[in-house]
């Protein structure tokens, strides 16, 4: 008997799992798998079987956690492109795509040359550049500081640049980046607002004390946690900064694929109740390809922002000073979405994206839409 | 599909074992052949087509060979072997355009050559069953790294394929051990090696250069050892016993022993073909009494192992260097080294083996001088670099496991324990294997 224990254990394990997988396969799982000569030859069939087996493996969530715990115990500082810090997860920003970077840079310069509006450029460093105290000292990361300086130097004649690096670095010990989401927190957004506000000519800038802090009820785990469910990392919590000195009314309109919908608040909390997994959408109700914001503030200041998710961190502060802001999501906006934006309505234009977006996302089609044909 | 994929471990394998037990004994050999082809089909259609076409063609050609009674036997056999090698080269070339097409072909060719040799020597019989020939040459359990099994060790088993709990138990232990070696140790060590190999030459420090060689050596050992254990485990689960490929080469006391242990079955085949008897060459301690023929056999063995590790011209140079070290061992300093304690002999052999790896590891032969200068620690070289510290600190567990398991000490301790407390050892072994299976599965996700 003793000599057969290993066989009993092994066979029990593999046959039980095989039974469950076969049951799931017959109970509809086979629909995901395409078996024909083409999928066999291309190897897709094996890939689909492997994906099915991994997804339907019993206790796969538990096993995933076990694997991550083991890798972290084994000293791993980066798993699948996510850096594991002492208290937070961070996306590891890879080397830039030279072609995309050059194209984005050129399009911004073209836009600035052809635009009547004053144009600003703000490249925001990501968490792994600012929160380096969370990571092993010897880790080799892409030098975002140097990259930002290079881009700013090359574009300094065309656009006004907004350097937020040192400002964010001054808050490196604070909760300025989410622990589980690849974005800045409102606290980080306030630091950006202070720096950006000066460059945009806003005066006076509002102190943080003039905002009421409102904590959302729900804790949430963001996109990085979904990618790397590391149990030692605490969840995030949304904090809403509401300007309380003067009463303001807001109208936030979202445009996507010909549809539009409106919220009359900067923080439509009910959205997160409808979509509990998207607690992060509490600010503006999330970012859509085009989002316009109108405020009851008594001035004609208007701003068009070509942005990514980072805009959600500083918009609530910036909105105090503008009657009209439009945010164009450079990653998702289609020509149909862009028809809702009229450049002439705005007297300032800001390109405010993270270094990661600027280096790896081709934003030229969106910018090109606003350029005369020759300049493209 | 590979041995270390979830669909193989939890679908293909259990269903394969279940059907194997259900099939009547006389149909088990055809069943294993069909199961193997299904495996190659799932691994990639080109691999299946190449193996199947080779298998059919060679079986027919072998039929003609059996009938041939002329005087030019050696020429005919040599031509057959040359054709097999030519096909291997073509497939290897084709696989650079179609990855995965070469799965199983090296083992197929080496097995066929071994069979031709044994047939020529009268140590093997003719195949009258296509299924037996197909299982002998293409059994999926030995698809990736062999072992190259000789006729007398493999084919007689096919007549009475049985599936016992003892064989499955043994197979399960080997398979899980191999899987864990691959997923837990080899993957980490290969990651360190890849990271360190990507560092530009000017950034190497003394320690990082040695670390590169160490991780390269460990990658070789643990990858081969992992696939060898998995292959033996799979064969055992299907009622077949095959020899191991590798046996702790880095604790060998001489270079010739070290190289022969990297792929024992292939090395022996080369010795056999060149000298006529692998046993007689192996029996000679450090080849003190070896004649030219036996030394030529050793050179053939070294070349076979080198090309098996990586079929590239640089490996020819490496093989020549290793053979030179074997000659030096024999003629120059054996008189000195024989009085050293065994542990020091092993350490010295391992150190020189590491040093020799500079040849295949350095990206360009022109950089070899610079690399050797760093290895020797010429003045002006840094001792430690940030990259090395980072790679080591983020993979320390793999390095630790590699250091523990690259010698036979844990094996011997386990065997000692099993002899004194057999039942406890069996329970502990089962528990340990279960843990390894769970951990390996988790790491495969």
Tab-separated table of N, CA, C and O in Angstrom, chain B residues 271-360:
chain	number	residue	atom	x	y	z
B	271	UNK	N	30.028	6.237	-28.651
B	271	UNK	CA	31.170	5.378	-28.295
B	271	UNK	C	31.040	4.021	-28.972
B	271	UNK	O	32.001	3.487	-29.529
B	272	UNK	N	29.825	3.505	-28.910
B	272	UNK	CA	29.556	2.181	-29.460
B	272	UNK	C	29.823	2.135	-30.965
B	272	UNK	O	30.461	1.212	-31.463
B	273	UNK	N	29.322	3.157	-31.649
B	273	UNK	CA	29.452	3.181	-33.108
B	273	UNK	C	30.919	3.288	-33.511
B	273	UNK	O	31.373	2.619	-34.435
B	274	UNK	N	31.676	4.105	-32.783
B	274	UNK	CA	33.082	4.334	-33.190
B	274	UNK	C	34.019	3.242	-32.680
B	274	UNK	O	34.896	2.778	-33.408
B	275	UNK	N	33.822	2.815	-31.441
B	275	UNK	CA	34.797	1.868	-30.876
B	275	UNK	C	34.307	0.424	-30.890
B	275	UNK	O	35.090	-0.501	-30.692
B	276	UNK	N	33.010	0.245	-31.060
B	276	UNK	CA	32.483	-1.122	-31.065
B	276	UNK	C	31.945	-1.557	-29.725
B	276	UNK	O	31.114	-2.443	-29.641
B	277	UNK	N	32.389	-0.891	-28.657
B	277	UNK	CA	31.881	-1.273	-27.337
B	277	UNK	C	31.968	-0.094	-26.366
B	277	UNK	O	33.061	0.311	-25.985
B	278	UNK	N	30.823	0.447	-25.989
B	278	UNK	CA	30.805	1.583	-25.068
B	278	UNK	C	31.313	1.156	-23.700
B	278	UNK	O	32.007	1.913	-23.016
B	279	UNK	N	30.988	-0.078	-23.324
B	279	UNK	CA	31.364	-0.551	-21.973
B	279	UNK	C	32.873	-0.527	-21.785
B	279	UNK	O	33.375	-0.094	-20.762
B	280	UNK	N	33.577	-0.994	-22.836
B	280	UNK	CA	35.035	-1.090	-22.692
B	280	UNK	C	35.667	0.293	-22.564
B	280	UNK	O	36.657	0.469	-21.858
B	281	UNK	N	35.078	1.287	-23.249
B	281	UNK	CA	35.634	2.654	-23.150
B	281	UNK	C	35.278	3.251	-21.794
B	281	UNK	O	36.113	3.873	-21.132
B	282	UNK	N	34.033	3.045	-21.379
B	282	UNK	CA	33.607	3.592	-20.085
B	282	UNK	C	34.399	2.977	-18.928
B	282	UNK	O	34.627	3.626	-17.909
B	283	UNK	N	34.766	1.725	-19.096
B	283	UNK	CA	35.443	1.023	-18.000
B	283	UNK	C	36.842	1.571	-17.738
B	283	UNK	O	37.392	1.398	-16.656
B	284	UNK	N	37.407	2.254	-18.717
B	284	UNK	CA	38.772	2.762	-18.544
B	284	UNK	C	38.752	4.035	-17.715
B	284	UNK	O	38.120	5.015	-18.082
B	285	UNK	N	39.445	3.995	-16.599
B	285	UNK	CA	39.447	5.171	-15.730
B	285	UNK	C	40.244	6.292	-16.368
B	285	UNK	O	41.433	6.198	-16.577
B	286	UNK	N	39.603	7.335	-16.656
B	286	UNK	CA	40.215	8.529	-17.256
B	286	UNK	C	41.065	8.193	-18.488
B	286	UNK	O	41.977	8.912	-18.844
B	287	UNK	N	40.790	7.090	-19.089
B	287	UNK	CA	41.406	6.714	-20.365
B	287	UNK	C	42.925	6.660	-20.320
B	287	UNK	O	43.612	7.033	-21.258
B	288	UNK	N	43.435	6.214	-19.195
B	288	UNK	CA	44.899	6.131	-19.099
B	288	UNK	C	45.448	5.087	-20.078
B	288	UNK	O	46.492	5.262	-20.652
B	289	UNK	N	44.671	4.001	-20.225
B	289	UNK	CA	45.169	2.952	-21.130
B	289	UNK	C	44.494	3.013	-22.501
B	289	UNK	O	44.544	2.056	-23.248
B	290	UNK	N	43.856	4.112	-22.795
B	290	UNK	CA	43.078	4.172	-24.031
B	290	UNK	C	43.979	4.206	-25.265
B	290	UNK	O	44.991	4.902	-25.272
B	291	UNK	N	43.576	3.484	-26.292
B	291	UNK	CA	44.300	3.570	-27.557
B	291	UNK	C	43.622	4.623	-28.435
B	291	UNK	O	42.642	5.251	-28.047
B	292	UNK	N	44.155	4.809	-29.639
B	292	UNK	CA	43.657	5.868	-30.517
B	292	UNK	C	42.183	5.672	-30.855
B	292	UNK	O	41.413	6.626	-30.888
B	293	UNK	N	41.783	4.422	-31.068
B	293	UNK	CA	40.404	4.145	-31.437
B	293	UNK	C	39.451	4.567	-30.309
B	293	UNK	O	38.399	5.148	-30.555
B	294	UNK	N	39.877	4.267	-29.105
B	294	UNK	CA	39.020	4.623	-27.964
B	294	UNK	C	38.973	6.138	-27.773
B	294	UNK	O	37.933	6.700	-27.400
B	295	UNK	N	40.107	6.779	-28.012
B	295	UNK	CA	40.109	8.254	-27.912
B	295	UNK	C	39.226	8.861	-29.004
B	295	UNK	O	38.516	9.840	-28.766
B	296	UNK	N	39.262	8.272	-30.180
B	296	UNK	CA	38.392	8.741	-31.269
B	296	UNK	C	36.924	8.575	-30.886
B	296	UNK	O	36.077	9.425	-31.186
B	297	UNK	N	36.659	7.463	-30.186
B	297	UNK	CA	35.285	7.229	-29.729
B	297	UNK	C	34.865	8.307	-28.737
B	297	UNK	O	33.741	8.827	-28.790
B	298	UNK	N	35.783	8.660	-27.860
B	298	UNK	CA	35.484	9.726	-26.880
B	298	UNK	C	35.232	11.044	-27.614
B	298	UNK	O	34.274	11.777	-27.297
B	299	UNK	N	36.076	11.321	-28.611
B	299	UNK	CA	35.881	12.557	-29.386
B	299	UNK	C	34.505	12.551	-30.053
B	299	UNK	O	33.792	13.562	-30.054
B	300	UNK	N	34.107	11.417	-30.600
B	300	UNK	CA	32.785	11.316	-31.233
B	300	UNK	C	31.694	11.563	-30.207
B	300	UNK	O	30.690	12.256	-30.478
B	301	UNK	N	31.872	10.989	-29.017
B	301	UNK	CA	30.886	11.186	-27.946
B	301	UNK	C	30.774	12.648	-27.564
B	301	UNK	O	29.675	13.197	-27.404
B	302	UNK	N	31.936	13.312	-27.439
B	302	UNK	CA	31.949	14.736	-27.067
B	302	UNK	C	31.253	15.564	-28.156
B	302	UNK	O	30.446	16.458	-27.857
B	303	UNK	N	31.568	15.238	-29.417
B	303	UNK	CA	30.944	15.977	-30.528
B	303	UNK	C	29.426	15.774	-30.543
B	303	UNK	O	28.655	16.716	-30.740
B	304	UNK	N	29.013	14.524	-30.316
B	304	UNK	CA	27.565	14.237	-30.321
B	304	UNK	C	26.866	15.024	-29.236
B	304	UNK	O	25.807	15.646	-29.470
B	305	UNK	N	27.448	15.047	-28.045
B	305	UNK	CA	26.826	15.780	-26.925
B	305	UNK	C	26.797	17.281	-27.225
B	305	UNK	O	25.799	17.966	-26.987
B	306	UNK	N	27.918	17.788	-27.776
B	306	UNK	CA	28.001	19.224	-28.074
B	306	UNK	C	26.932	19.633	-29.084
B	306	UNK	O	26.231	20.634	-28.885
B	307	UNK	N	26.800	18.850	-30.168
B	307	UNK	CA	25.803	19.200	-31.193
B	307	UNK	C	24.377	19.007	-30.693
B	307	UNK	O	23.464	19.694	-31.124
B	308	UNK	N	24.239	18.047	-29.800
B	308	UNK	CA	22.904	17.841	-29.225
B	308	UNK	C	22.523	19.039	-28.349
B	308	UNK	O	21.371	19.477	-28.347
B	309	UNK	N	23.515	19.599	-27.635
B	309	UNK	CA	23.237	20.774	-26.791
B	309	UNK	C	22.817	21.966	-27.646
B	309	UNK	O	21.869	22.662	-27.344
B	310	UNK	N	23.582	22.200	-28.694
B	310	UNK	CA	23.215	23.274	-29.637
B	310	UNK	C	23.881	23.002	-30.984
B	310	UNK	O	25.120	23.031	-31.068
B	311	UNK	N	23.092	22.720	-32.005
B	311	UNK	CA	23.726	22.435	-33.296
B	311	UNK	C	24.231	23.704	-33.973
B	311	UNK	O	23.524	24.324	-34.759
B	312	UNK	N	25.438	24.133	-33.602
B	312	UNK	CA	26.011	25.345	-34.210
B	312	UNK	C	27.522	25.199	-34.312
B	312	UNK	O	28.122	24.416	-33.577
B	313	UNK	N	28.141	25.964	-35.222
B	313	UNK	CA	29.602	25.813	-35.422
B	313	UNK	C	30.409	26.077	-34.152
B	313	UNK	O	31.440	25.441	-33.936
B	314	UNK	N	29.939	26.995	-33.322
B	314	UNK	CA	30.706	27.335	-32.118
B	314	UNK	C	30.817	26.125	-31.193
B	314	UNK	O	31.787	25.972	-30.448
B	315	UNK	N	29.823	25.234	-31.281
B	315	UNK	CA	29.863	24.055	-30.420
B	315	UNK	C	30.962	23.088	-30.863
B	315	UNK	O	31.440	22.295	-30.064
B	316	UNK	N	31.334	23.187	-32.130
B	316	UNK	CA	32.440	22.370	-32.621
B	316	UNK	C	33.721	22.794	-31.897
B	316	UNK	O	34.509	21.968	-31.435
B	317	UNK	N	33.878	24.115	-31.793
B	317	UNK	CA	35.041	24.668	-31.103
B	317	UNK	C	35.030	24.256	-29.632
B	317	UNK	O	36.060	23.910	-29.048
B	318	UNK	N	33.836	24.310	-29.061
B	318	UNK	CA	33.685	23.941	-27.648
B	318	UNK	C	34.060	22.464	-27.454
B	318	UNK	O	34.774	22.116	-26.514
B	319	UNK	N	33.585	21.629	-28.385
B	319	UNK	CA	33.874	20.196	-28.290
B	319	UNK	C	35.384	19.949	-28.413
B	319	UNK	O	35.949	19.135	-27.678
B	320	UNK	N	36.023	20.698	-29.307
B	320	UNK	CA	37.478	20.544	-29.479
B	320	UNK	C	38.196	20.956	-28.197
B	320	UNK	O	39.121	20.283	-27.727
B	321	UNK	N	37.739	22.052	-27.594
B	321	UNK	CA	38.352	22.509	-26.340
B	321	UNK	C	38.188	21.443	-25.253
B	321	UNK	O	39.127	21.116	-24.523
B	322	UNK	N	36.975	20.903	-25.164
B	322	UNK	CA	36.719	19.904	-24.127
B	322	UNK	C	37.570	18.654	-24.366
B	322	UNK	O	38.079	18.061	-23.419
B	323	UNK	N	37.710	18.296	-25.638
B	323	UNK	CA	38.530	17.124	-25.934
B	323	UNK	C	39.995	17.400	-25.585
B	323	UNK	O	40.699	16.527	-25.064
B	324	UNK	N	40.433	18.629	-25.846
B	324	UNK	CA	41.804	19.011	-25.481
B	324	UNK	C	41.988	18.895	-23.965
B	324	UNK	O	43.038	18.454	-23.479
B	325	UNK	N	40.955	19.286	-23.219
B	325	UNK	CA	41.030	19.193	-21.760
B	325	UNK	C	41.099	17.726	-21.332
B	325	UNK	O	41.800	17.383	-20.370
B	326	UNK	N	40.381	16.881	-22.069
B	326	UNK	CA	40.405	15.447	-21.745
B	326	UNK	C	41.814	14.891	-21.986
B	326	UNK	O	42.350	14.135	-21.176
B	327	UNK	N	42.425	15.320	-23.092
B	327	UNK	CA	43.786	14.871	-23.399
B	327	UNK	C	44.767	15.400	-22.351
B	327	UNK	O	45.659	14.671	-21.900
B	328	UNK	N	44.570	16.666	-21.987
B	328	UNK	CA	45.455	17.264	-20.979
B	328	UNK	C	45.319	16.511	-19.662
B	328	UNK	O	46.323	16.235	-18.979
B	329	UNK	N	44.099	16.150	-19.359
B	329	UNK	CA	43.831	15.402	-18.130
B	329	UNK	C	44.595	14.068	-18.157
B	329	UNK	O	45.142	13.642	-17.166
B	330	UNK	N	44.605	13.486	-19.345
B	330	UNK	CA	45.219	12.167	-19.469
B	330	UNK	C	46.735	12.248	-19.464
B	330	UNK	O	47.418	11.498	-18.773
B	331	UNK	N	47.260	13.190	-20.254
B	331	UNK	CA	48.719	13.189	-20.479
B	331	UNK	C	49.490	14.185	-19.618
B	331	UNK	O	50.676	14.011	-19.421
B	332	UNK	N	48.838	15.234	-19.157
B	332	UNK	CA	49.604	16.286	-18.483
B	332	UNK	C	49.510	16.253	-16.966
B	332	UNK	O	50.514	16.165	-16.284
B	333	UNK	N	48.294	16.346	-16.474
B	333	UNK	CA	48.247	16.567	-15.023
B	333	UNK	C	47.488	15.499	-14.245
B	333	UNK	O	47.188	15.686	-13.078
B	334	UNK	N	47.174	14.414	-14.874
B	334	UNK	CA	46.449	13.400	-14.113
B	334	UNK	C	47.275	12.916	-12.921
B	334	UNK	O	46.751	12.670	-11.841
B	335	UNK	N	48.583	12.861	-13.119
B	335	UNK	CA	49.469	12.427	-12.042
B	335	UNK	C	49.340	13.300	-10.817
B	335	UNK	O	49.509	12.842	-9.685
B	336	UNK	N	49.053	14.579	-11.049
B	336	UNK	CA	48.926	15.509	-9.914
B	336	UNK	C	47.529	15.422	-9.292
B	336	UNK	O	47.362	15.347	-8.087
B	337	UNK	N	46.545	15.421	-10.176
B	337	UNK	CA	45.169	15.543	-9.697
B	337	UNK	C	44.697	14.277	-8.964
B	337	UNK	O	43.830	14.320	-8.108
B	338	UNK	N	45.308	13.146	-9.279
B	338	UNK	CA	44.839	11.891	-8.676
B	338	UNK	C	45.027	11.882	-7.162
B	338	UNK	O	44.364	11.117	-6.456
B	339	UNK	N	45.939	12.715	-6.660
B	339	UNK	CA	46.164	12.738	-5.214
B	339	UNK	C	45.287	13.753	-4.486
B	339	UNK	O	45.348	13.886	-3.284
B	340	UNK	N	44.524	14.493	-5.259
B	340	UNK	CA	43.630	15.477	-4.637
B	340	UNK	C	42.403	14.780	-4.062
B	340	UNK	O	41.978	13.755	-4.593
B	341	UNK	N	41.795	15.344	-2.984
B	341	UNK	CA	40.553	14.751	-2.481
B	341	UNK	C	39.469	14.807	-3.568
B	341	UNK	O	39.481	15.703	-4.421
B	342	UNK	N	38.556	13.852	-3.538
B	342	UNK	CA	37.504	13.744	-4.562
B	342	UNK	C	36.711	15.038	-4.730
B	342	UNK	O	36.390	15.441	-5.851
B	343	UNK	N	36.429	15.690	-3.608
B	343	UNK	CA	35.619	16.914	-3.667
B	343	UNK	C	36.349	18.001	-4.471
B	343	UNK	O	35.748	18.712	-5.281
B	344	UNK	N	37.674	18.082	-4.242
B	344	UNK	CA	38.461	19.089	-4.979
B	344	UNK	C	38.543	18.751	-6.466
B	344	UNK	O	38.514	19.626	-7.328
B	345	UNK	N	38.651	17.450	-6.755
B	345	UNK	CA	38.680	17.030	-8.169
B	345	UNK	C	37.384	17.457	-8.865
B	345	UNK	O	37.399	17.987	-9.978
B	346	UNK	N	36.256	17.239	-8.170
B	346	UNK	CA	34.962	17.630	-8.741
B	346	UNK	C	34.876	19.146	-8.915
B	346	UNK	O	34.402	19.641	-9.943
B	347	UNK	N	35.346	19.872	-7.891
B	347	UNK	CA	35.289	21.338	-7.943
B	347	UNK	C	36.131	21.859	-9.106
B	347	UNK	O	35.718	22.757	-9.854
B	348	UNK	N	37.324	21.281	-9.271
B	348	UNK	CA	38.219	21.706	-10.343
B	348	UNK	C	37.576	21.437	-11.711
B	348	UNK	O	37.580	22.295	-12.606
B	349	UNK	N	36.992	20.248	-11.847
B	349	UNK	CA	36.358	19.878	-13.122
B	349	UNK	C	35.200	20.829	-13.431
B	349	UNK	O	35.049	21.310	-14.567
B	350	UNK	N	34.416	21.111	-12.415
B	350	UNK	CA	33.258	21.995	-12.612
B	350	UNK	C	33.717	23.407	-12.997
B	350	UNK	O	33.148	24.054	-13.885
B	351	UNK	N	34.788	23.855	-12.343
B	351	UNK	CA	35.304	25.201	-12.624
B	351	UNK	C	35.763	25.304	-14.082
B	351	UNK	O	35.447	26.279	-14.782
B	352	UNK	N	36.498	24.306	-14.533
B	352	UNK	CA	36.993	24.345	-15.919
B	352	UNK	C	35.823	24.202	-16.899
B	352	UNK	O	35.793	24.843	-17.955
B	353	UNK	N	34.833	23.399	-16.522
B	353	UNK	CA	33.651	23.261	-17.386
B	353	UNK	C	32.949	24.617	-17.522
B	353	UNK	O	32.576	25.034	-18.623
B	354	UNK	N	32.811	25.314	-16.389
B	354	UNK	CA	32.196	26.648	-16.433
B	354	UNK	C	32.980	27.561	-17.356
B	354	UNK	O	32.434	28.285	-18.180
B	355	UNK	N	34.299	27.518	-17.172
B	355	UNK	CA	35.191	28.350	-17.973
B	355	UNK	C	34.996	28.061	-19.468
B	355	UNK	O	34.938	28.968	-20.296
B	356	UNK	N	34.842	26.778	-19.784
B	356	UNK	CA	34.689	26.393	-21.196
B	356	UNK	C	33.396	26.931	-21.798
B	356	UNK	O	33.304	27.160	-23.003
B	357	UNK	N	32.394	27.143	-20.943
B	357	UNK	CA	31.109	27.640	-21.450
B	357	UNK	C	31.199	29.059	-22.004
B	357	UNK	O	30.289	29.529	-22.678
B	358	UNK	N	32.319	29.738	-21.696
B	358	UNK	CA	32.520	31.097	-22.247
B	358	UNK	C	32.373	31.065	-23.768
B	358	UNK	O	31.828	31.985	-24.368
B	359	UNK	N	32.877	29.977	-24.373
B	359	UNK	CA	32.849	29.881	-25.837
B	359	UNK	C	31.433	29.964	-26.411
B	359	UNK	O	31.151	30.845	-27.235
B	360	UNK	N	30.530	29.078	-26.008
B	360	UNK	CA	29.187	29.179	-26.598
B	360	UNK	C	28.354	30.338	-26.050
B	360	UNK	O	27.391	30.749	-26.686
